[in-house]
Amino acid sequence: MLNFSDIIIIGDTMETLKQYFSYNKDCDLSGIFYLLSRKMKVIHQNAMYVPVVDANHIVFDNDFSFDNMALSSDFINDRKNNIENLAKIFIGAFLSLGTEFYDLSQVDNNWLINNLDEISSSITADSYPKDYFESVLLDGEDIYYCDYMEKIKNNGGLSNGLVYKKVLSNAGSKYYQDQSEIPTSSIENKSAFINYLFYPVLVLSIVIVCFVVYICFGF
């Protein structure tokens, strides 16, 4: 069931995404995009869509969300358009880093597709998801950014191989959280320590055996 409190936020400090970007020149664009795409996914899962997806209809009040939604009569197209428009907003946000914010949600898709390579080459932000924008705008894939990021994470693209998840097949699994794997350097140090002790222990063992043999058979 759709929880409207997760999507529509009302408060005295509400402002639009355009206003937010006007004074926040250094913010986590990838995090904002992830949150909005996840909320858009919830809306779509309830057979609804966002009629207007632009920087004036995304609001911020200690959280980011959409200020409008409606039942869809053409869900497939509405869903696709929602995903595309949200992607275009954030291409504009990446292009506007350090400068005035430009909302590209209403820009023609063909123009954006024809200029996507040039746009991508001009963006130096490490978090710029070039592959995602190409998937949505060039390949026409209806994929949410939150799902895209989870897929990369599950494939190991966002980790350094130092994290694993303990999974149990019973109810107790919910009590286990992600745990840090022992770093390779620690394993190597332990291995070296064991090797270091091996020969002294071996010599001591031989001495003890010889002493026992001498006691038993020396007299």
PDB file of C-alpha atoms in Angstrom:
ATOM      1  CA  MET A   1       0.000   0.000   0.000  1.00  0.00           C
ATOM      2  CA  LEU A   2       1.330   3.417  -0.928  1.00  0.00           C
ATOM      3  CA  ASN A   3       2.462   5.504   2.027  1.00  0.00           C
ATOM      4  CA  PHE A   4       1.830   9.094   0.992  1.00  0.00           C
ATOM      5  CA  SER A   5       3.934  10.405   3.869  1.00  0.00           C
ATOM      6  CA  ASP A   6       6.958   8.877   2.148  1.00  0.00           C
ATOM      7  CA  ILE A   7       6.313  10.819  -1.028  1.00  0.00           C
ATOM      8  CA  ILE A   8       4.594  14.125  -0.305  1.00  0.00           C
ATOM      9  CA  ILE A   9       6.374  16.246   2.267  1.00  0.00           C
ATOM     10  CA  ILE A  10       4.713  19.378   3.604  1.00  0.00           C
ATOM     11  CA  GLY A  11       6.357  21.837   5.932  1.00  0.00           C
ATOM     12  CA  ASP A  12       7.344  25.433   6.545  1.00  0.00           C
ATOM     13  CA  THR A  13      10.811  24.920   5.069  1.00  0.00           C
ATOM     14  CA  MET A  14       9.683  23.355   1.795  1.00  0.00           C
ATOM     15  CA  GLU A  15      11.503  24.527  -1.305  1.00  0.00           C
ATOM     16  CA  THR A  16      11.816  23.311  -4.852  1.00  0.00           C
ATOM     17  CA  LEU A  17      14.760  21.344  -6.191  1.00  0.00           C
ATOM     18  CA  LYS A  18      15.620  24.348  -8.357  1.00  0.00           C
ATOM     19  CA  GLN A  19      15.798  26.567  -5.264  1.00  0.00           C
ATOM     20  CA  TYR A  20      17.831  23.951  -3.431  1.00  0.00           C
ATOM     21  CA  PHE A  21      20.388  23.751  -6.236  1.00  0.00           C
ATOM     22  CA  SER A  22      20.584  27.554  -6.414  1.00  0.00           C
ATOM     23  CA  TYR A  23      22.617  27.681  -3.190  1.00  0.00           C
ATOM     24  CA  ASN A  24      23.861  24.087  -2.794  1.00  0.00           C
ATOM     25  CA  LYS A  25      26.749  23.974  -5.226  1.00  0.00           C
ATOM     26  CA  ASP A  26      28.424  21.023  -3.552  1.00  0.00           C
ATOM     27  CA  CYS A  27      25.927  18.269  -2.771  1.00  0.00           C
ATOM     28  CA  ASP A  28      25.588  14.521  -3.232  1.00  0.00           C
ATOM     29  CA  LEU A  29      23.866  14.408  -6.610  1.00  0.00           C
ATOM     30  CA  SER A  30      24.092  10.641  -6.811  1.00  0.00           C
ATOM     31  CA  GLY A  31      22.450  10.314  -3.392  1.00  0.00           C
ATOM     32  CA  ILE A  32      19.638  12.710  -4.307  1.00  0.00           C
ATOM     33  CA  PHE A  33      19.051  10.927  -7.595  1.00  0.00           C
ATOM     34  CA  TYR A  34      19.023   7.542  -5.848  1.00  0.00           C
ATOM     35  CA  LEU A  35      16.424   8.692  -3.307  1.00  0.00           C
ATOM     36  CA  LEU A  36      14.117  10.254  -5.903  1.00  0.00           C
ATOM     37  CA  SER A  37      14.289   7.245  -8.211  1.00  0.00           C
ATOM     38  CA  ARG A  38      13.419   4.968  -5.303  1.00  0.00           C
ATOM     39  CA  LYS A  39      10.386   7.101  -4.443  1.00  0.00           C
ATOM     40  CA  MET A  40       9.369   7.204  -8.091  1.00  0.00           C
ATOM     41  CA  LYS A  41       9.556   3.415  -8.167  1.00  0.00           C
ATOM     42  CA  VAL A  42       7.163   3.225  -5.185  1.00  0.00           C
ATOM     43  CA  ILE A  43       4.708   5.483  -7.001  1.00  0.00           C
ATOM     44  CA  HIS A  44       4.868   3.304 -10.122  1.00  0.00           C
ATOM     45  CA  GLN A  45       4.428   0.120  -8.092  1.00  0.00           C
ATOM     46  CA  ASN A  46       1.048   1.518  -7.064  1.00  0.00           C
ATOM     47  CA  ALA A  47      -0.059   2.055 -10.689  1.00  0.00           C
ATOM     48  CA  MET A  48       0.472   5.789 -10.386  1.00  0.00           C
ATOM     49  CA  TYR A  49       2.850   8.228 -12.058  1.00  0.00           C
ATOM     50  CA  VAL A  50       4.209  11.750 -11.636  1.00  0.00           C
ATOM     51  CA  PRO A  51       2.392  14.064 -14.090  1.00  0.00           C
ATOM     52  CA  VAL A  52       5.067  16.773 -13.936  1.00  0.00           C
ATOM     53  CA  VAL A  53       8.699  15.820 -13.358  1.00  0.00           C
ATOM     54  CA  ASP A  54      10.815  18.945 -13.303  1.00  0.00           C
ATOM     55  CA  ALA A  55      12.922  20.925 -10.854  1.00  0.00           C
ATOM     56  CA  ASN A  56       9.923  23.029  -9.784  1.00  0.00           C
ATOM     57  CA  HIS A  57       7.810  20.002  -8.845  1.00  0.00           C
ATOM     58  CA  ILE A  58      10.451  18.167  -6.856  1.00  0.00           C
ATOM     59  CA  VAL A  59      10.494  19.507  -3.329  1.00  0.00           C
ATOM     60  CA  PHE A  60      12.864  19.471  -0.391  1.00  0.00           C
ATOM     61  CA  ASP A  61      11.914  19.638   3.278  1.00  0.00           C
ATOM     62  CA  ASN A  62      14.648  17.709   5.084  1.00  0.00           C
ATOM     63  CA  ASP A  63      14.091  15.117   2.365  1.00  0.00           C
ATOM     64  CA  PHE A  64      13.518  15.051  -1.392  1.00  0.00           C
ATOM     65  CA  SER A  65      10.255  14.041  -3.022  1.00  0.00           C
ATOM     66  CA  PHE A  66       7.642  14.822  -5.676  1.00  0.00           C
ATOM     67  CA  ASP A  67       4.767  17.212  -5.049  1.00  0.00           C
ATOM     68  CA  ASN A  68       2.336  15.650  -7.525  1.00  0.00           C
ATOM     69  CA  MET A  69       1.071  12.212  -8.547  1.00  0.00           C
ATOM     70  CA  ALA A  70      -1.931  10.701 -10.282  1.00  0.00           C
ATOM     71  CA  LEU A  71      -3.425   7.463 -11.487  1.00  0.00           C
ATOM     72  CA  SER A  72      -2.058   6.505 -14.876  1.00  0.00           C
ATOM     73  CA  SER A  73      -4.192   5.695 -17.912  1.00  0.00           C
ATOM     74  CA  ASP A  74      -1.155   4.798 -20.033  1.00  0.00           C
ATOM     75  CA  PHE A  75       1.192   3.313 -17.494  1.00  0.00           C
ATOM     76  CA  ILE A  76       3.927   2.029 -19.805  1.00  0.00           C
ATOM     77  CA  ASN A  77       4.495   5.399 -21.486  1.00  0.00           C
ATOM     78  CA  ASP A  78       4.009   7.397 -18.296  1.00  0.00           C
ATOM     79  CA  ARG A  79       6.559   5.251 -16.471  1.00  0.00           C
ATOM     80  CA  LYS A  80       9.067   5.576 -19.288  1.00  0.00           C
ATOM     81  CA  ASN A  81       8.615   9.347 -19.495  1.00  0.00           C
ATOM     82  CA  ASN A  82       8.997   9.702 -15.717  1.00  0.00           C
ATOM     83  CA  ILE A  83      12.281   7.796 -15.719  1.00  0.00           C
ATOM     84  CA  GLU A  84      13.608   9.748 -18.704  1.00  0.00           C
ATOM     85  CA  ASN A  85      12.664  13.147 -17.284  1.00  0.00           C
ATOM     86  CA  LEU A  86      14.254  12.399 -13.934  1.00  0.00           C
ATOM     87  CA  ALA A  87      17.419  11.317 -15.721  1.00  0.00           C
ATOM     88  CA  LYS A  88      17.454  14.553 -17.747  1.00  0.00           C
ATOM     89  CA  ILE A  89      17.057  16.649 -14.587  1.00  0.00           C
ATOM     90  CA  PHE A  90      20.174  15.102 -13.157  1.00  0.00           C
ATOM     91  CA  ILE A  91      22.191  15.396 -16.330  1.00  0.00           C
ATOM     92  CA  GLY A  92      21.418  19.104 -16.037  1.00  0.00           C
ATOM     93  CA  ALA A  93      22.426  19.064 -12.382  1.00  0.00           C
ATOM     94  CA  PHE A  94      25.797  17.489 -13.202  1.00  0.00           C
ATOM     95  CA  LEU A  95      26.309  19.993 -16.009  1.00  0.00           C
ATOM     96  CA  SER A  96      25.526  22.828 -13.578  1.00  0.00           C
ATOM     97  CA  LEU A  97      28.075  21.911 -10.909  1.00  0.00           C
ATOM     98  CA  GLY A  98      29.506  25.174  -9.640  1.00  0.00           C
ATOM     99  CA  THR A  99      27.322  27.257 -11.952  1.00  0.00           C
ATOM    100  CA  GLU A 100      23.694  28.234 -12.364  1.00  0.00           C
ATOM    101  CA  PHE A 101      21.354  25.226 -12.377  1.00  0.00           C
ATOM    102  CA  TYR A 102      19.771  24.281 -15.707  1.00  0.00           C
ATOM    103  CA  ASP A 103      16.653  22.095 -15.754  1.00  0.00           C
ATOM    104  CA  LEU A 104      16.853  19.848 -18.838  1.00  0.00           C
ATOM    105  CA  SER A 105      13.639  17.923 -18.126  1.00  0.00           C
ATOM    106  CA  GLN A 106      11.823  19.588 -21.019  1.00  0.00           C
ATOM    107  CA  VAL A 107      14.692  19.353 -23.479  1.00  0.00           C
ATOM    108  CA  ASP A 108      13.950  17.272 -26.563  1.00  0.00           C
ATOM    109  CA  ASN A 109      15.229  13.720 -26.208  1.00  0.00           C
ATOM    110  CA  ASN A 110      16.743  13.669 -29.708  1.00  0.00           C
ATOM    111  CA  TRP A 111      18.845  16.751 -28.993  1.00  0.00           C
ATOM    112  CA  LEU A 112      20.074  15.240 -25.748  1.00  0.00           C
ATOM    113  CA  ILE A 113      20.850  11.899 -27.399  1.00  0.00           C
ATOM    114  CA  ASN A 114      22.808  13.602 -30.189  1.00  0.00           C
ATOM    115  CA  ASN A 115      24.846  15.578 -27.680  1.00  0.00           C
ATOM    116  CA  LEU A 116      25.176  13.020 -24.913  1.00  0.00           C
ATOM    117  CA  ASP A 117      28.790  12.091 -25.708  1.00  0.00           C
ATOM    118  CA  GLU A 118      29.861  15.728 -25.704  1.00  0.00           C
ATOM    119  CA  ILE A 119      27.915  16.384 -22.509  1.00  0.00           C
ATOM    120  CA  SER A 120      29.448  13.371 -20.766  1.00  0.00           C
ATOM    121  CA  SER A 121      32.971  14.317 -21.810  1.00  0.00           C
ATOM    122  CA  SER A 122      32.530  17.752 -20.239  1.00  0.00           C
ATOM    123  CA  ILE A 123      31.521  16.373 -16.828  1.00  0.00           C
ATOM    124  CA  THR A 124      34.386  15.487 -14.522  1.00  0.00           C
ATOM    125  CA  ALA A 125      32.378  14.425 -11.435  1.00  0.00           C
ATOM    126  CA  ASP A 126      33.396  10.945 -10.293  1.00  0.00           C
ATOM    127  CA  SER A 127      29.793  10.102  -9.438  1.00  0.00           C
ATOM    128  CA  TYR A 128      28.465  10.916 -12.938  1.00  0.00           C
ATOM    129  CA  PRO A 129      26.629   7.722 -14.037  1.00  0.00           C
ATOM    130  CA  LYS A 130      27.359   7.875 -17.764  1.00  0.00           C
ATOM    131  CA  ASP A 131      26.401   4.228 -18.349  1.00  0.00           C
ATOM    132  CA  TYR A 132      23.047   4.743 -16.696  1.00  0.00           C
ATOM    133  CA  PHE A 133      22.120   7.781 -18.788  1.00  0.00           C
ATOM    134  CA  GLU A 134      23.146   5.964 -21.954  1.00  0.00           C
ATOM    135  CA  SER A 135      20.995   2.976 -20.968  1.00  0.00           C
ATOM    136  CA  VAL A 136      17.930   5.156 -20.416  1.00  0.00           C
ATOM    137  CA  LEU A 137      18.289   7.692 -23.225  1.00  0.00           C
ATOM    138  CA  LEU A 138      20.219   5.807 -25.909  1.00  0.00           C
ATOM    139  CA  ASP A 139      19.041   2.250 -25.347  1.00  0.00           C
ATOM    140  CA  GLY A 140      15.545   3.122 -24.123  1.00  0.00           C
ATOM    141  CA  GLU A 141      15.758   0.936 -21.020  1.00  0.00           C
ATOM    142  CA  ASP A 142      13.191   1.594 -18.295  1.00  0.00           C
ATOM    143  CA  ILE A 143      15.504   1.143 -15.350  1.00  0.00           C
ATOM    144  CA  TYR A 144      15.440   3.091 -12.106  1.00  0.00           C
ATOM    145  CA  TYR A 145      18.710   4.592 -10.955  1.00  0.00           C
ATOM    146  CA  CYS A 146      18.301   2.951  -7.535  1.00  0.00           C
ATOM    147  CA  ASP A 147      18.031  -0.478  -9.210  1.00  0.00           C
ATOM    148  CA  TYR A 148      21.001   0.307 -11.435  1.00  0.00           C
ATOM    149  CA  MET A 149      23.144   1.184  -8.424  1.00  0.00           C
ATOM    150  CA  GLU A 150      22.037  -1.898  -6.499  1.00  0.00           C
ATOM    151  CA  LYS A 151      22.945  -4.066  -9.483  1.00  0.00           C
ATOM    152  CA  ILE A 152      26.424  -2.552  -9.618  1.00  0.00           C
ATOM    153  CA  LYS A 153      26.819  -2.990  -5.880  1.00  0.00           C
ATOM    154  CA  ASN A 154      25.746  -6.631  -6.027  1.00  0.00           C
ATOM    155  CA  ASN A 155      28.206  -7.235  -8.844  1.00  0.00           C
ATOM    156  CA  GLY A 156      31.014  -5.848  -6.714  1.00  0.00           C
ATOM    157  CA  GLY A 157      31.364  -2.610  -8.656  1.00  0.00           C
ATOM    158  CA  LEU A 158      30.982  -0.367  -5.609  1.00  0.00           C
ATOM    159  CA  SER A 159      33.076  -2.321  -3.137  1.00  0.00           C
ATOM    160  CA  ASN A 160      36.727  -3.263  -2.772  1.00  0.00           C
ATOM    161  CA  GLY A 161      36.007  -6.888  -2.019  1.00  0.00           C
ATOM    162  CA  LEU A 162      36.213  -6.193   1.714  1.00  0.00           C
ATOM    163  CA  VAL A 163      32.551  -6.668   2.535  1.00  0.00           C
ATOM    164  CA  TYR A 164      30.454  -9.792   2.582  1.00  0.00           C
ATOM    165  CA  LYS A 165      26.949 -10.523   3.796  1.00  0.00           C
ATOM    166  CA  LYS A 166      26.232 -13.428   6.103  1.00  0.00           C
ATOM    167  CA  VAL A 167      23.072 -15.120   4.869  1.00  0.00           C
ATOM    168  CA  LEU A 168      21.134 -17.697   6.863  1.00  0.00           C
ATOM    169  CA  SER A 169      18.137 -19.688   5.726  1.00  0.00           C
ATOM    170  CA  ASN A 170      16.251 -19.219   8.981  1.00  0.00           C
ATOM    171  CA  ALA A 171      14.579 -16.345  10.804  1.00  0.00           C
ATOM    172  CA  GLY A 172      17.777 -15.566  12.665  1.00  0.00           C
ATOM    173  CA  SER A 173      19.280 -14.083   9.504  1.00  0.00           C
ATOM    174  CA  LYS A 174      17.648 -10.722  10.199  1.00  0.00           C
ATOM    175  CA  TYR A 175      19.931 -10.279  13.192  1.00  0.00           C
ATOM    176  CA  TYR A 176      23.028 -10.399  11.011  1.00  0.00           C
ATOM    177  CA  GLN A 177      24.286  -7.259   9.338  1.00  0.00           C
ATOM    178  CA  ASP A 178      26.994  -6.626   6.789  1.00  0.00           C
ATOM    179  CA  GLN A 179      30.359  -7.428   8.275  1.00  0.00           C
ATOM    180  CA  SER A 180      33.826  -6.357   7.257  1.00  0.00           C
ATOM    181  CA  GLU A 181      35.966  -9.079   5.842  1.00  0.00           C
ATOM    182  CA  ILE A 182      39.436  -9.484   7.310  1.00  0.00           C
ATOM    183  CA  PRO A 183      41.798  -7.466   5.098  1.00  0.00           C
ATOM    184  CA  THR A 184      44.278  -9.429   3.018  1.00  0.00           C
ATOM    185  CA  SER A 185      47.191  -7.795   4.841  1.00  0.00           C
ATOM    186  CA  SER A 186      45.954  -9.220   8.152  1.00  0.00           C
ATOM    187  CA  ILE A 187      45.756 -12.685   6.656  1.00  0.00           C
ATOM    188  CA  GLU A 188      49.286 -12.353   5.338  1.00  0.00           C
ATOM    189  CA  ASN A 189      50.546 -11.157   8.710  1.00  0.00           C
ATOM    190  CA  LYS A 190      48.937 -14.099  10.469  1.00  0.00           C
ATOM    191  CA  SER A 191      50.399 -16.498   7.923  1.00  0.00           C
ATOM    192  CA  ALA A 192      53.868 -15.021   8.369  1.00  0.00           C
ATOM    193  CA  PHE A 193      53.536 -15.292  12.140  1.00  0.00           C
ATOM    194  CA  ILE A 194      52.599 -18.967  11.885  1.00  0.00           C
ATOM    195  CA  ASN A 195      55.541 -19.630   9.567  1.00  0.00           C
ATOM    196  CA  TYR A 196      57.816 -17.799  11.969  1.00  0.00           C
ATOM    197  CA  LEU A 197      56.773 -20.099  14.837  1.00  0.00           C
ATOM    198  CA  PHE A 198      56.875 -23.315  12.832  1.00  0.00           C
ATOM    199  CA  TYR A 199      60.611 -24.069  12.992  1.00  0.00           C
ATOM    200  CA  PRO A 200      61.170 -23.203  16.681  1.00  0.00           C
ATOM    201  CA  VAL A 201      58.228 -25.389  17.622  1.00  0.00           C
ATOM    202  CA  LEU A 202      59.543 -28.196  15.418  1.00  0.00           C
ATOM    203  CA  VAL A 203      63.022 -28.064  17.016  1.00  0.00           C
ATOM    204  CA  LEU A 204      61.532 -27.966  20.508  1.00  0.00           C
ATOM    205  CA  SER A 205      59.367 -31.000  19.688  1.00  0.00           C
ATOM    206  CA  ILE A 206      62.405 -32.975  18.484  1.00  0.00           C
ATOM    207  CA  VAL A 207      64.322 -32.103  21.668  1.00  0.00           C
ATOM    208  CA  ILE A 208      61.422 -33.253  23.844  1.00  0.00           C
ATOM    209  CA  VAL A 209      61.116 -36.545  21.942  1.00  0.00           C
ATOM    210  CA  CYS A 210      64.857 -37.193  22.247  1.00  0.00           C
ATOM    211  CA  PHE A 211      64.720 -36.434  25.963  1.00  0.00           C
ATOM    212  CA  VAL A 212      61.822 -38.857  26.467  1.00  0.00           C
ATOM    213  CA  VAL A 213      63.658 -41.587  24.495  1.00  0.00           C
ATOM    214  CA  TYR A 214      66.789 -40.992  26.546  1.00  0.00           C
ATOM    215  CA  ILE A 215      64.872 -41.237  29.824  1.00  0.00           C
ATOM    216  CA  CYS A 216      63.068 -44.389  28.747  1.00  0.00           C
ATOM    217  CA  PHE A 217      65.933 -46.265  27.139  1.00  0.00           C
ATOM    218  CA  GLY A 218      69.121 -44.516  28.273  1.00  0.00           C
ATOM    219  CA  PHE A 219      69.529 -46.440  31.532  1.00  0.00           C
TER     220      PHE A 219
END
